[in-house]
mmCIF file of C-alpha atoms and ligand atoms in Angstrom:
data_model
loop_
_atom_site.group_PDB
_atom_site.id
_atom_site.type_symbol
_atom_site.label_atom_id
_atom_site.label_comp_id
_atom_site.label_asym_id
_atom_site.label_seq_id
_atom_site.Cartn_x
_atom_site.Cartn_y
_atom_site.Cartn_z
ATOM 1 C CA UNK A 1 0.000 0.000 0.000
ATOM 2 C CA UNK A 2 2.598 2.539 1.104
ATOM 3 C CA UNK A 3 4.574 1.643 -2.026
ATOM 4 C CA UNK A 4 1.577 2.663 -4.176
ATOM 5 C CA UNK A 5 1.274 5.951 -2.280
ATOM 6 C CA UNK A 6 4.997 6.581 -2.653
ATOM 7 C CA UNK A 7 4.551 6.670 -6.427
ATOM 8 C CA UNK A 8 2.376 9.793 -6.132
ATOM 9 C CA UNK A 9 4.657 12.785 -5.531
ATOM 10 C CA UNK A 10 1.824 15.028 -4.360
ATOM 11 C CA UNK A 11 1.710 13.184 -1.033
ATOM 12 C CA UNK A 12 5.020 14.730 -0.066
ATOM 13 C CA UNK A 13 3.219 18.110 -0.100
ATOM 14 C CA UNK A 14 1.176 19.794 2.580
ATOM 15 C CA UNK A 15 -2.169 21.531 2.307
ATOM 16 C CA UNK A 16 -2.871 24.498 4.630
ATOM 17 C CA UNK A 17 0.395 23.552 6.314
ATOM 18 C CA UNK A 18 -0.914 20.085 7.251
ATOM 19 C CA UNK A 19 -0.071 16.688 5.747
ATOM 20 C CA UNK A 20 -2.262 16.229 2.673
ATOM 21 C CA UNK A 21 -5.372 14.106 3.295
ATOM 22 C CA UNK A 22 -6.779 13.744 -0.188
ATOM 23 C CA UNK A 23 -10.303 12.318 -0.186
ATOM 24 C CA UNK A 24 -11.588 13.738 -3.457
ATOM 25 C CA UNK A 25 -10.543 11.097 -5.979
ATOM 26 C CA UNK A 26 -14.113 10.960 -7.303
ATOM 27 C CA UNK A 27 -13.557 14.484 -8.618
ATOM 28 C CA UNK A 28 -10.088 13.766 -9.944
ATOM 29 C CA UNK A 29 -7.392 11.268 -9.039
ATOM 30 C CA UNK A 30 -3.797 12.100 -8.202
ATOM 31 C CA UNK A 31 -1.091 11.193 -10.724
ATOM 32 C CA UNK A 32 1.772 8.726 -10.288
ATOM 33 C CA UNK A 33 5.261 9.936 -11.231
ATOM 34 C CA UNK A 34 5.282 7.772 -14.390
ATOM 35 C CA UNK A 35 2.310 9.700 -15.797
ATOM 36 C CA UNK A 36 3.884 13.066 -15.026
ATOM 37 C CA UNK A 37 7.163 11.862 -16.572
ATOM 38 C CA UNK A 38 5.430 10.621 -19.715
ATOM 39 C CA UNK A 39 3.842 14.018 -20.445
ATOM 40 C CA UNK A 40 6.953 15.930 -19.517
ATOM 41 C CA UNK A 41 9.148 13.580 -21.561
ATOM 42 C CA UNK A 42 7.043 14.199 -24.664
ATOM 43 C CA UNK A 43 7.155 17.981 -24.340
ATOM 44 C CA UNK A 44 10.838 18.052 -23.432
ATOM 45 C CA UNK A 45 12.070 15.406 -25.793
ATOM 46 C CA UNK A 46 10.024 14.874 -28.944
ATOM 47 C CA UNK A 47 7.065 17.255 -29.120
ATOM 48 C CA UNK A 48 5.540 17.371 -32.607
ATOM 49 C CA UNK A 49 2.089 17.242 -34.176
ATOM 50 C CA UNK A 50 0.753 13.870 -35.300
ATOM 51 C CA UNK A 51 -0.320 12.487 -38.697
ATOM 52 C CA UNK A 52 1.288 15.405 -40.531
ATOM 53 C CA UNK A 53 5.042 15.137 -40.499
ATOM 54 C CA UNK A 54 7.406 12.698 -42.123
ATOM 55 C CA UNK A 55 10.181 13.598 -39.702
ATOM 56 C CA UNK A 56 11.279 11.547 -36.714
ATOM 57 C CA UNK A 57 9.497 13.383 -33.902
ATOM 58 C CA UNK A 58 6.185 13.549 -35.743
ATOM 59 C CA UNK A 59 6.350 9.875 -36.611
ATOM 60 C CA UNK A 60 7.158 9.037 -33.001
ATOM 61 C CA UNK A 61 4.286 11.198 -31.720
ATOM 62 C CA UNK A 62 1.910 9.585 -34.231
ATOM 63 C CA UNK A 63 2.962 6.107 -33.175
ATOM 64 C CA UNK A 64 2.592 6.932 -29.490
ATOM 65 C CA UNK A 65 -0.836 8.546 -30.032
ATOM 66 C CA UNK A 66 -2.304 5.841 -32.243
ATOM 67 C CA UNK A 67 -0.512 3.115 -30.283
ATOM 68 C CA UNK A 68 -2.434 4.175 -27.180
ATOM 69 C CA UNK A 69 -5.575 2.829 -28.876
ATOM 70 C CA UNK A 70 -4.043 -0.643 -28.490
ATOM 71 C CA UNK A 71 -3.326 0.014 -24.799
ATOM 72 C CA UNK A 72 -6.906 1.182 -24.207
ATOM 73 C CA UNK A 73 -8.411 -1.658 -26.271
ATOM 74 C CA UNK A 74 -6.541 -4.229 -24.203
ATOM 75 C CA UNK A 75 -7.444 -2.422 -20.956
ATOM 76 C CA UNK A 76 -11.129 -2.713 -21.904
ATOM 77 C CA UNK A 77 -10.933 -6.497 -22.247
ATOM 78 C CA UNK A 78 -9.580 -6.857 -25.767
ATOM 79 C CA UNK A 79 -11.914 -4.817 -27.981
ATOM 80 C CA UNK A 80 -10.874 -3.540 -31.432
ATOM 81 C CA UNK A 81 -8.367 -0.684 -31.382
ATOM 82 C CA UNK A 82 -10.314 1.124 -34.133
ATOM 83 C CA UNK A 83 -13.314 1.259 -31.776
ATOM 84 C CA UNK A 84 -11.396 3.628 -29.468
ATOM 85 C CA UNK A 85 -12.148 7.322 -30.017
ATOM 86 C CA UNK A 86 -10.079 9.861 -28.100
ATOM 87 C CA UNK A 87 -12.140 12.704 -26.687
ATOM 88 C CA UNK A 88 -11.753 15.366 -23.993
ATOM 89 C CA UNK A 89 -13.431 13.240 -21.362
ATOM 90 C CA UNK A 90 -16.663 11.511 -20.423
ATOM 91 C CA UNK A 91 -18.664 14.695 -21.006
ATOM 92 C CA UNK A 92 -17.467 15.056 -24.591
ATOM 93 C CA UNK A 93 -17.948 11.334 -25.253
ATOM 94 C CA UNK A 94 -21.621 11.519 -24.251
ATOM 95 C CA UNK A 95 -22.148 14.708 -26.246
ATOM 96 C CA UNK A 96 -20.592 12.971 -29.246
ATOM 97 C CA UNK A 97 -23.017 10.046 -28.979
ATOM 98 C CA UNK A 98 -25.949 12.425 -28.427
ATOM 99 C CA UNK A 99 -25.142 14.406 -31.584
ATOM 100 C CA UNK A 100 -23.825 11.716 -33.903
ATOM 101 C CA UNK A 101 -25.809 8.661 -32.833
ATOM 102 C CA UNK A 102 -29.021 9.871 -31.228
ATOM 103 C CA UNK A 103 -29.870 13.119 -33.018
ATOM 104 C CA UNK A 104 -30.285 11.535 -36.481
ATOM 105 C CA UNK A 105 -32.732 9.040 -34.925
ATOM 106 C CA UNK A 106 -34.778 11.633 -33.034
ATOM 107 C CA UNK A 107 -38.530 11.790 -33.615
ATOM 108 C CA UNK A 108 -41.003 13.982 -31.688
ATOM 109 C CA UNK A 109 -41.457 12.623 -28.155
ATOM 110 C CA UNK A 110 -38.508 10.203 -28.438
ATOM 111 C CA UNK A 111 -37.140 9.180 -25.038
ATOM 112 C CA UNK A 112 -33.800 8.254 -23.538
ATOM 113 C CA UNK A 113 -33.911 6.111 -20.422
ATOM 114 C CA UNK A 114 -31.455 7.278 -17.755
ATOM 115 C CA UNK A 115 -31.409 6.682 -13.992
ATOM 116 C CA UNK A 116 -32.026 8.922 -11.003
ATOM 117 C CA UNK A 117 -28.343 8.619 -10.059
ATOM 118 C CA UNK A 118 -26.858 10.047 -13.285
ATOM 119 C CA UNK A 119 -24.223 12.756 -13.335
ATOM 120 C CA UNK A 120 -25.416 15.845 -15.213
ATOM 121 C CA UNK A 121 -23.011 14.809 -18.012
ATOM 122 C CA UNK A 122 -25.355 11.884 -18.688
ATOM 123 C CA UNK A 123 -28.499 14.040 -18.583
ATOM 124 C CA UNK A 124 -27.908 17.368 -20.340
ATOM 125 C CA UNK A 125 -26.453 16.079 -23.664
ATOM 126 C CA UNK A 126 -29.644 14.078 -24.326
ATOM 127 C CA UNK A 127 -31.806 17.088 -23.482
ATOM 128 C CA UNK A 128 -29.759 19.273 -25.825
ATOM 129 C CA UNK A 129 -30.675 17.075 -28.794
ATOM 130 C CA UNK A 130 -34.359 17.195 -27.838
ATOM 131 C CA UNK A 131 -34.851 13.847 -26.092
ATOM 132 C CA UNK A 132 -37.412 13.420 -23.343
ATOM 133 C CA UNK A 133 -35.796 11.762 -20.339
ATOM 134 C CA UNK A 134 -37.295 9.009 -18.227
ATOM 135 C CA UNK A 135 -35.351 7.918 -15.161
ATOM 136 C CA UNK A 136 -35.112 4.479 -13.544
ATOM 137 C CA UNK A 137 -35.823 5.073 -9.824
ATOM 138 C CA UNK A 138 -33.221 4.643 -7.105
ATOM 139 C CA UNK A 139 -34.218 2.762 -3.934
ATOM 140 C CA UNK A 140 -33.625 4.037 -0.386
ATOM 141 C CA UNK A 141 -30.499 1.855 -0.335
ATOM 142 C CA UNK A 142 -29.108 3.807 -3.291
ATOM 143 C CA UNK A 143 -29.585 1.009 -5.823
ATOM 144 C CA UNK A 144 -31.430 0.873 -9.130
ATOM 145 C CA UNK A 145 -34.964 -0.519 -9.077
ATOM 146 C CA UNK A 146 -34.463 -3.327 -11.606
ATOM 147 C CA UNK A 147 -38.160 -4.189 -11.875
ATOM 148 C CA UNK A 148 -38.861 -0.615 -12.895
ATOM 149 C CA UNK A 149 -35.919 -0.797 -15.307
ATOM 150 C CA UNK A 150 -37.430 -3.842 -17.034
ATOM 151 C CA UNK A 151 -40.802 -2.127 -17.331
ATOM 152 C CA UNK A 152 -39.337 1.159 -18.589
ATOM 153 C CA UNK A 153 -37.136 -0.582 -21.147
ATOM 154 C CA UNK A 154 -40.368 -1.991 -22.565
ATOM 155 C CA UNK A 155 -41.703 1.536 -23.146
ATOM 156 C CA UNK A 156 -39.548 1.958 -26.268
ATOM 157 C CA UNK A 157 -36.680 4.318 -25.360
ATOM 158 C CA UNK A 158 -34.133 5.033 -28.110
ATOM 159 C CA UNK A 159 -31.276 4.347 -25.696
ATOM 160 C CA UNK A 160 -30.467 3.344 -22.128
ATOM 161 C CA UNK A 161 -27.773 5.668 -20.741
ATOM 162 C CA UNK A 162 -26.585 4.519 -17.333
ATOM 163 C CA UNK A 163 -23.629 5.056 -15.064
ATOM 164 C CA UNK A 164 -21.490 2.057 -14.124
ATOM 165 C CA UNK A 165 -20.698 3.557 -10.711
ATOM 166 C CA UNK A 166 -22.528 6.432 -9.029
ATOM 167 C CA UNK A 167 -20.167 9.345 -8.349
ATOM 168 C CA UNK A 168 -22.310 10.369 -5.376
ATOM 169 C CA UNK A 169 -23.239 7.042 -3.740
ATOM 170 C CA UNK A 170 -20.491 4.778 -5.055
ATOM 171 C CA UNK A 171 -23.140 2.219 -6.121
ATOM 172 C CA UNK A 172 -21.838 -0.351 -8.605
ATOM 173 C CA UNK A 173 -24.708 -0.940 -11.015
ATOM 174 C CA UNK A 174 -25.365 -4.435 -12.457
ATOM 175 C CA UNK A 175 -24.501 -3.417 -16.010
ATOM 176 C CA UNK A 176 -24.391 -6.915 -17.517
ATOM 177 C CA UNK A 177 -27.885 -7.616 -16.153
ATOM 178 C CA UNK A 178 -29.232 -4.276 -17.399
ATOM 179 C CA UNK A 179 -27.609 -4.796 -20.805
ATOM 180 C CA UNK A 180 -29.193 -8.254 -21.118
ATOM 181 C CA UNK A 181 -32.575 -6.738 -20.211
ATOM 182 C CA UNK A 182 -32.076 -3.914 -22.714
ATOM 183 C CA UNK A 183 -31.123 -6.404 -25.412
ATOM 184 C CA UNK A 184 -34.398 -8.310 -24.895
ATOM 185 C CA UNK A 185 -36.207 -5.039 -25.555
ATOM 186 C CA UNK A 186 -33.952 -4.077 -28.484
ATOM 187 C CA UNK A 187 -32.608 -0.987 -26.685
ATOM 188 C CA UNK A 188 -28.933 -0.007 -27.182
ATOM 189 C CA UNK A 189 -26.925 0.834 -24.067
ATOM 190 C CA UNK A 190 -24.402 3.580 -23.291
ATOM 191 C CA UNK A 191 -22.437 3.244 -20.064
ATOM 192 C CA UNK A 192 -20.751 6.141 -18.273
ATOM 193 C CA UNK A 193 -17.666 4.456 -16.855
ATOM 194 C CA UNK A 194 -16.077 7.600 -15.371
ATOM 195 C CA UNK A 195 -16.128 6.283 -11.797
ATOM 196 C CA UNK A 196 -15.674 2.602 -12.633
ATOM 197 C CA UNK A 197 -12.456 2.094 -14.603
ATOM 198 C CA UNK A 198 -10.184 3.331 -11.808
ATOM 199 C CA UNK A 199 -11.746 0.962 -9.278
ATOM 200 C CA UNK A 200 -12.114 -2.416 -11.020
ATOM 201 C CA UNK A 201 -11.360 -4.049 -14.390
ATOM 202 C CA UNK A 202 -13.991 -3.659 -17.111
ATOM 203 C CA UNK A 203 -14.356 -6.230 -19.893
ATOM 204 C CA UNK A 204 -16.353 -4.855 -22.809
ATOM 205 C CA UNK A 205 -16.201 -8.146 -24.676
ATOM 206 C CA UNK A 206 -18.626 -9.651 -22.134
ATOM 207 C CA UNK A 207 -20.571 -6.678 -20.716
ATOM 208 C CA UNK A 208 -23.025 -6.547 -23.634
ATOM 209 C CA UNK A 209 -23.147 -2.751 -24.023
ATOM 210 C CA UNK A 210 -22.864 -0.592 -27.156
ATOM 211 C CA UNK A 211 -21.008 2.536 -25.973
ATOM 212 C CA UNK A 212 -18.698 2.985 -22.978
ATOM 213 C CA UNK A 213 -16.822 6.113 -21.964
ATOM 214 C CA UNK A 214 -14.439 7.409 -19.316
ATOM 215 C CA UNK A 215 -12.107 10.289 -18.459
ATOM 216 C CA UNK A 216 -8.329 9.999 -18.152
ATOM 217 C CA UNK A 217 -8.130 12.246 -15.115
ATOM 218 C CA UNK A 218 -10.234 9.903 -12.970
ATOM 219 C CA UNK A 219 -7.899 7.069 -13.978
ATOM 220 C CA UNK A 220 -4.633 8.546 -12.657
ATOM 221 C CA UNK A 221 -4.057 10.160 -16.071
ATOM 222 C CA UNK A 222 -4.122 13.756 -17.318
ATOM 223 C CA UNK A 223 -7.082 16.088 -17.599
ATOM 224 C CA UNK A 224 -8.511 16.929 -21.023
ATOM 225 C CA UNK A 225 -8.366 13.402 -22.411
ATOM 226 C CA UNK A 226 -10.849 10.562 -22.361
ATOM 227 C CA UNK A 227 -12.182 7.643 -24.323
ATOM 228 C CA UNK A 228 -15.356 6.762 -26.141
ATOM 229 C CA UNK A 229 -15.626 3.109 -27.081
ATOM 230 C CA UNK A 230 -18.381 2.180 -29.499
ATOM 231 C CA UNK A 231 -19.221 -0.941 -31.446
ATOM 232 C CA UNK A 232 -17.532 -0.743 -34.836
ATOM 233 C CA UNK A 233 -20.748 -1.018 -36.834
ATOM 234 C CA UNK A 234 -22.366 1.791 -34.820
ATOM 235 C CA UNK A 235 -19.370 4.139 -35.088
ATOM 236 C CA UNK A 236 -19.070 3.471 -38.833
ATOM 237 C CA UNK A 237 -22.697 4.461 -39.379
ATOM 238 C CA UNK A 238 -22.432 7.710 -37.383
ATOM 239 C CA UNK A 239 -21.823 11.133 -38.972
ATOM 240 C CA UNK A 240 -18.972 13.348 -37.664
ATOM 241 C CA UNK A 241 -19.436 15.287 -34.429
ATOM 242 C CA UNK A 242 -17.073 18.171 -35.240
ATOM 243 C CA UNK A 243 -15.479 19.161 -38.548
ATOM 244 C CA UNK A 244 -11.920 20.234 -39.299
ATOM 245 C CA UNK A 245 -8.496 18.880 -40.012
ATOM 246 C CA UNK A 246 -7.551 15.222 -39.663
ATOM 247 C CA UNK A 247 -11.103 13.869 -39.973
ATOM 248 C CA UNK A 248 -11.568 14.149 -43.724
ATOM 249 C CA UNK A 249 -11.199 11.999 -46.785
ATOM 250 C CA UNK A 250 -11.601 14.644 -49.557
ATOM 251 C CA UNK A 251 -12.572 18.297 -49.289
ATOM 252 C CA UNK A 252 -14.019 20.565 -51.970
ATOM 253 C CA UNK A 253 -16.166 23.687 -51.620
ATOM 254 C CA UNK A 254 -19.123 21.730 -52.952
ATOM 255 C CA UNK A 255 -18.876 18.661 -50.802
ATOM 256 C CA UNK A 256 -16.556 16.843 -48.440
ATOM 257 C CA UNK A 257 -16.207 13.226 -47.483
ATOM 258 C CA UNK A 258 -14.882 11.931 -44.202
ATOM 259 C CA UNK A 259 -12.329 9.505 -42.869
ATOM 260 C CA UNK A 260 -13.386 6.203 -41.354
ATOM 261 C CA UNK A 261 -13.906 6.004 -37.581
ATOM 262 C CA UNK A 262 -12.211 6.647 -35.216
ATOM 263 C CA UNK A 263 -10.409 9.452 -37.181
ATOM 264 C CA UNK A 264 -13.785 10.816 -38.306
ATOM 265 C CA UNK A 265 -14.515 11.764 -34.688
ATOM 266 C CA UNK A 266 -11.139 13.342 -33.902
ATOM 267 C CA UNK A 267 -11.209 16.690 -35.697
ATOM 268 C CA UNK A 268 -8.270 19.048 -35.181
ATOM 269 C CA UNK A 269 -5.068 18.612 -33.210
ATOM 270 C CA UNK A 270 -5.939 16.360 -30.299
ATOM 271 C CA UNK A 271 -4.505 16.271 -26.786
ATOM 272 C CA UNK A 272 -1.383 14.379 -27.852
ATOM 273 C CA UNK A 273 0.441 14.792 -24.547
ATOM 274 C CA UNK A 274 -2.745 13.798 -22.726
ATOM 275 C CA UNK A 275 -3.090 10.596 -24.744
ATOM 276 C CA UNK A 276 0.565 9.774 -24.032
ATOM 277 C CA UNK A 277 -0.109 10.390 -20.333
ATOM 278 C CA UNK A 278 -3.228 8.224 -20.509
ATOM 279 C CA UNK A 279 -1.160 5.403 -21.991
ATOM 280 C CA UNK A 280 1.241 5.669 -19.041
ATOM 281 C CA UNK A 281 -1.663 5.765 -16.556
ATOM 282 C CA UNK A 282 -3.300 2.638 -17.971
ATOM 283 C CA UNK A 283 0.011 0.784 -18.048
ATOM 284 C CA UNK A 284 0.640 1.859 -14.462
ATOM 285 C CA UNK A 285 -2.783 0.698 -13.265
ATOM 286 C CA UNK A 286 -2.613 -2.565 -15.216
ATOM 287 C CA UNK A 287 0.714 -3.382 -13.541
ATOM 288 C CA UNK A 288 -0.831 -3.105 -10.053
ATOM 289 C CA UNK A 289 -2.284 -6.016 -8.096
ATOM 290 C CA UNK A 290 -5.853 -5.040 -8.883
ATOM 291 C CA UNK A 291 -7.630 -7.626 -6.682
ATOM 292 C CA UNK A 292 -5.487 -6.335 -3.778
ATOM 293 C CA UNK A 293 -6.478 -2.736 -4.570
ATOM 294 C CA UNK A 294 -10.151 -3.734 -4.669
ATOM 295 C CA UNK A 295 -9.815 -5.504 -1.313
ATOM 296 C CA UNK A 296 -8.096 -2.464 0.161
ATOM 297 C CA UNK A 297 -10.881 -0.192 -1.129
ATOM 298 C CA UNK A 298 -13.525 -2.465 0.455
ATOM 299 C CA UNK A 299 -11.653 -2.691 3.766
ATOM 300 C CA UNK A 300 -11.184 1.068 3.964
ATOM 301 C CA UNK A 301 -14.827 1.597 3.091
ATOM 302 C CA UNK A 302 -15.947 -0.691 5.936
ATOM 303 C CA UNK A 303 -13.539 1.073 8.302
ATOM 304 C CA UNK A 304 -14.749 4.484 7.083
ATOM 305 C CA UNK A 305 -18.394 3.612 7.706
ATOM 306 C CA UNK A 306 -17.514 2.405 11.194
ATOM 307 C CA UNK A 307 -15.523 5.534 12.052
ATOM 308 C CA UNK A 308 -18.048 8.004 10.670
ATOM 309 C CA UNK A 309 -20.919 6.243 12.438
ATOM 310 C CA UNK A 310 -19.316 7.471 15.682
ATOM 311 C CA UNK A 311 -19.812 11.122 14.644
ATOM 312 C CA UNK A 312 -23.015 12.418 16.280
ATOM 313 C CA UNK A 313 -25.584 13.790 13.843
ATOM 314 C CA UNK A 314 -23.886 12.361 10.752
ATOM 315 C CA UNK A 315 -26.172 10.580 8.282
ATOM 316 C CA UNK A 316 -25.199 8.642 5.188
ATOM 317 C CA UNK A 317 -27.355 9.429 2.169
ATOM 318 C CA UNK A 318 -27.627 5.699 1.378
ATOM 319 C CA UNK A 319 -25.611 2.563 1.857
ATOM 320 C CA UNK A 320 -25.669 0.356 -1.255
ATOM 321 C CA UNK A 321 -24.751 -3.329 -0.917
ATOM 322 C CA UNK A 322 -22.189 -3.138 -3.698
ATOM 323 C CA UNK A 323 -20.147 0.052 -3.864
ATOM 324 C CA UNK A 324 -16.695 1.568 -4.335
ATOM 325 C CA UNK A 325 -14.888 3.679 -1.741
ATOM 326 C CA UNK A 326 -17.165 6.687 -1.390
ATOM 327 C CA UNK A 327 -18.734 8.013 1.846
ATOM 328 C CA UNK A 328 -21.485 10.565 1.264
ATOM 329 C CA UNK A 329 -23.228 12.171 4.187
ATOM 330 C CA UNK A 330 -24.925 15.150 5.751
ATOM 331 C CA UNK A 331 -24.574 16.404 9.303
ATOM 332 C CA UNK A 332 -27.357 17.904 11.416
ATOM 333 C CA UNK A 333 -26.915 21.654 11.755
ATOM 334 C CA UNK A 334 -23.834 21.948 9.510
ATOM 335 C CA UNK A 335 -23.961 22.788 5.796
ATOM 336 C CA UNK A 336 -21.731 20.549 3.646
ATOM 337 C CA UNK A 337 -19.738 23.646 2.577
ATOM 338 C CA UNK A 338 -19.019 24.463 6.233
ATOM 339 C CA UNK A 339 -17.962 20.871 6.821
ATOM 340 C CA UNK A 340 -15.600 21.002 3.826
ATOM 341 C CA UNK A 341 -14.153 24.396 4.868
ATOM 342 C CA UNK A 342 -13.374 23.239 8.394
ATOM 343 C CA UNK A 343 -11.832 20.023 7.080
ATOM 344 C CA UNK A 344 -9.769 22.094 4.640
ATOM 345 C CA UNK A 345 -8.128 23.879 7.561
ATOM 346 C CA UNK A 346 -6.952 20.415 8.682
ATOM 347 C CA UNK A 347 -5.479 19.603 5.249
ATOM 348 C CA UNK A 348 -8.436 17.340 4.416
ATOM 349 C CA UNK A 349 -9.825 17.609 0.871
ATOM 350 C CA UNK A 350 -13.411 16.442 0.414
ATOM 351 C CA UNK A 351 -16.216 17.624 -1.873
ATOM 352 C CA UNK A 352 -19.328 19.487 -0.809
ATOM 353 C CA UNK A 353 -22.364 20.322 -2.906
ATOM 354 C CA UNK A 354 -24.564 18.364 -5.291
ATOM 355 C CA UNK A 355 -21.646 16.619 -7.074
ATOM 356 C CA UNK A 356 -23.402 17.269 -10.432
ATOM 357 C CA UNK A 357 -26.268 14.993 -9.353
ATOM 358 C CA UNK A 358 -29.074 17.398 -8.493
ATOM 359 C CA UNK A 359 -31.870 14.933 -9.400
ATOM 360 C CA UNK A 360 -30.331 12.316 -7.068
ATOM 361 C CA UNK A 361 -30.116 14.838 -4.218
ATOM 362 C CA UNK A 362 -33.751 15.801 -4.878
ATOM 363 C CA UNK A 363 -34.638 12.081 -4.703
ATOM 364 C CA UNK A 364 -33.082 11.891 -1.217
ATOM 365 C CA UNK A 365 -34.587 15.235 -0.162
ATOM 366 C CA UNK A 366 -31.300 17.055 0.458
ATOM 367 C CA UNK A 367 -29.917 19.985 -1.543
ATOM 368 C CA UNK A 368 -26.287 19.078 -0.926
ATOM 369 C CA UNK A 369 -24.007 16.564 0.761
ATOM 370 C CA UNK A 370 -20.389 16.029 1.743
ATOM 371 C CA UNK A 371 -18.420 13.322 -0.071
ATOM 372 C CA UNK A 372 -15.150 11.617 0.802
ATOM 373 C CA UNK A 373 -13.915 9.443 -2.072
ATOM 374 C CA UNK A 374 -10.939 7.091 -2.105
ATOM 375 C CA UNK A 375 -8.091 6.199 -4.418
ATOM 376 C CA UNK A 376 -5.513 3.402 -4.306
ATOM 377 C CA UNK A 377 -3.303 5.717 -2.204
ATOM 378 C CA UNK A 378 -5.937 6.229 0.519
ATOM 379 C CA UNK A 379 -4.931 5.049 3.999
ATOM 380 C CA UNK A 380 -6.641 4.347 7.298
ATOM 381 C CA UNK A 381 -4.796 7.391 8.626
ATOM 382 C CA UNK A 382 -6.676 9.522 6.059
ATOM 383 C CA UNK A 383 -9.956 8.228 7.474
ATOM 384 C CA UNK A 384 -8.870 8.867 11.055
ATOM 385 C CA UNK A 385 -7.919 12.439 10.138
ATOM 386 C CA UNK A 386 -11.305 12.834 8.423
ATOM 387 C CA UNK A 387 -13.133 11.511 11.486
ATOM 388 C CA UNK A 388 -11.205 13.802 13.854
ATOM 389 C CA UNK A 389 -12.019 16.735 11.579
ATOM 390 C CA UNK A 390 -15.700 15.812 11.557
ATOM 391 C CA UNK A 391 -15.754 15.605 15.358
ATOM 392 C CA UNK A 392 -14.321 19.134 15.367
ATOM 393 C CA UNK A 393 -17.111 20.260 13.012
ATOM 394 C CA UNK A 394 -19.547 18.680 15.426
ATOM 395 C CA UNK A 395 -18.060 20.592 18.351
ATOM 396 C CA UNK A 396 -18.349 23.885 16.450
ATOM 397 C CA UNK A 397 -21.850 23.289 15.125
ATOM 398 C CA UNK A 398 -23.256 20.946 17.774
HETATM 399 C C1 PLP B 401 -20.209 9.522 -13.152
HETATM 400 C C2 PLP B 401 -19.585 10.678 -13.873
HETATM 401 N N1 PLP B 401 -19.914 10.901 -15.148
HETATM 402 C C3 PLP B 401 -19.389 11.906 -15.853
HETATM 403 C C4 PLP B 401 -18.488 12.774 -15.285
HETATM 404 C C5 PLP B 401 -17.916 13.873 -16.103
HETATM 405 O O1 PLP B 401 -16.565 13.651 -16.319
HETATM 406 P P1 PLP B 401 -15.645 14.763 -17.000
HETATM 407 O O2 PLP B 401 -15.904 16.037 -16.255
HETATM 408 O O3 PLP B 401 -14.270 14.241 -16.821
HETATM 409 O O4 PLP B 401 -16.058 14.843 -18.426
HETATM 410 C C6 PLP B 401 -18.130 12.602 -13.954
HETATM 411 C C7 PLP B 401 -17.223 13.555 -13.297
HETATM 412 O O5 PLP B 401 -17.293 13.789 -12.117
HETATM 413 C C8 PLP B 401 -18.690 11.526 -13.238
HETATM 414 O O6 PLP B 401 -18.365 11.312 -11.953
#
């Protein structure tokens, strides 16, 4: 464990003059040295644009950029490398699918089936292309109501768009089961994997979904880079999302034709350094003992629940049976922003607010909550520091 933490240079820093207690990995993860070195090495050593030069650096950059598709394809269970589209992140991936896949299919009143626990990134893009949203309800335990899901899939939505892991509750949704249900009803499935890929392996060759997306920065990689995976036949049938350089076949003033996917969806100079950093992040994560990291996450979660239960007036929003390391709570008499500010003075970084899940907060009848989320570098000491900080909040607001 401590050897994993030692690979993240940020933990040698302090915050507000206190040892850093970073419990906001749901918002963004910290970066291991190898990822920082990969980006720096590119800029310092062989920076050049891709696909355009016949000189050494450009060829090397092109190979590194396009070669990362192989790394991602393998990471996702062994899908086709040409099914990997590089985007800015999960948000852009979902917008791409909304514009290029859904919009051409839209008819008046057409619906997209989402869930009550979606991040706004899996709500707004569908609304922007005119879809009516229906949402699978979330139970008091913070889990999807699968009976309702079955019924609602039968109501003819154009797409099921569902998160793999809730960023607010940590719930791990039964994607394979939902995908099998959706298939029986002939409904394609998009999965928002932003909070999943950093916590457990994902195999898209068996999951039964049609689109899957994630962000590099929640996977120990850089910001501004992410992945959309789509089934080859779907991507091939989709029109471009944005137009510009590098996505064309032939251009005239009368008419232009476009490259095959994935190039068709990667207009303009992409985040080359980011993709190189993503490659390093995925290689780093894949080299870890992932079952051990999952066990550690589960053990810390159990310990975290136990510790926080001792804080008077603290209430968990929900406690799903299957979840990743996320503790989301409110405290009687203290606003989540006050909680986060007091913790900040102790060097503890948590998130306060609606975590881009306003409908989920409305479902649980609270406007905001406080969220502590874990990474592979999280320790029991972090949770003890959090608990001590929360007891201090209690003293001040009790
Ligand atoms: C579940 C989920 N989906 C989508 C997003 C959006 O990701 P990004 O801002 O990297 O595009 C997030 C970010 O918090 C998330 O947690």
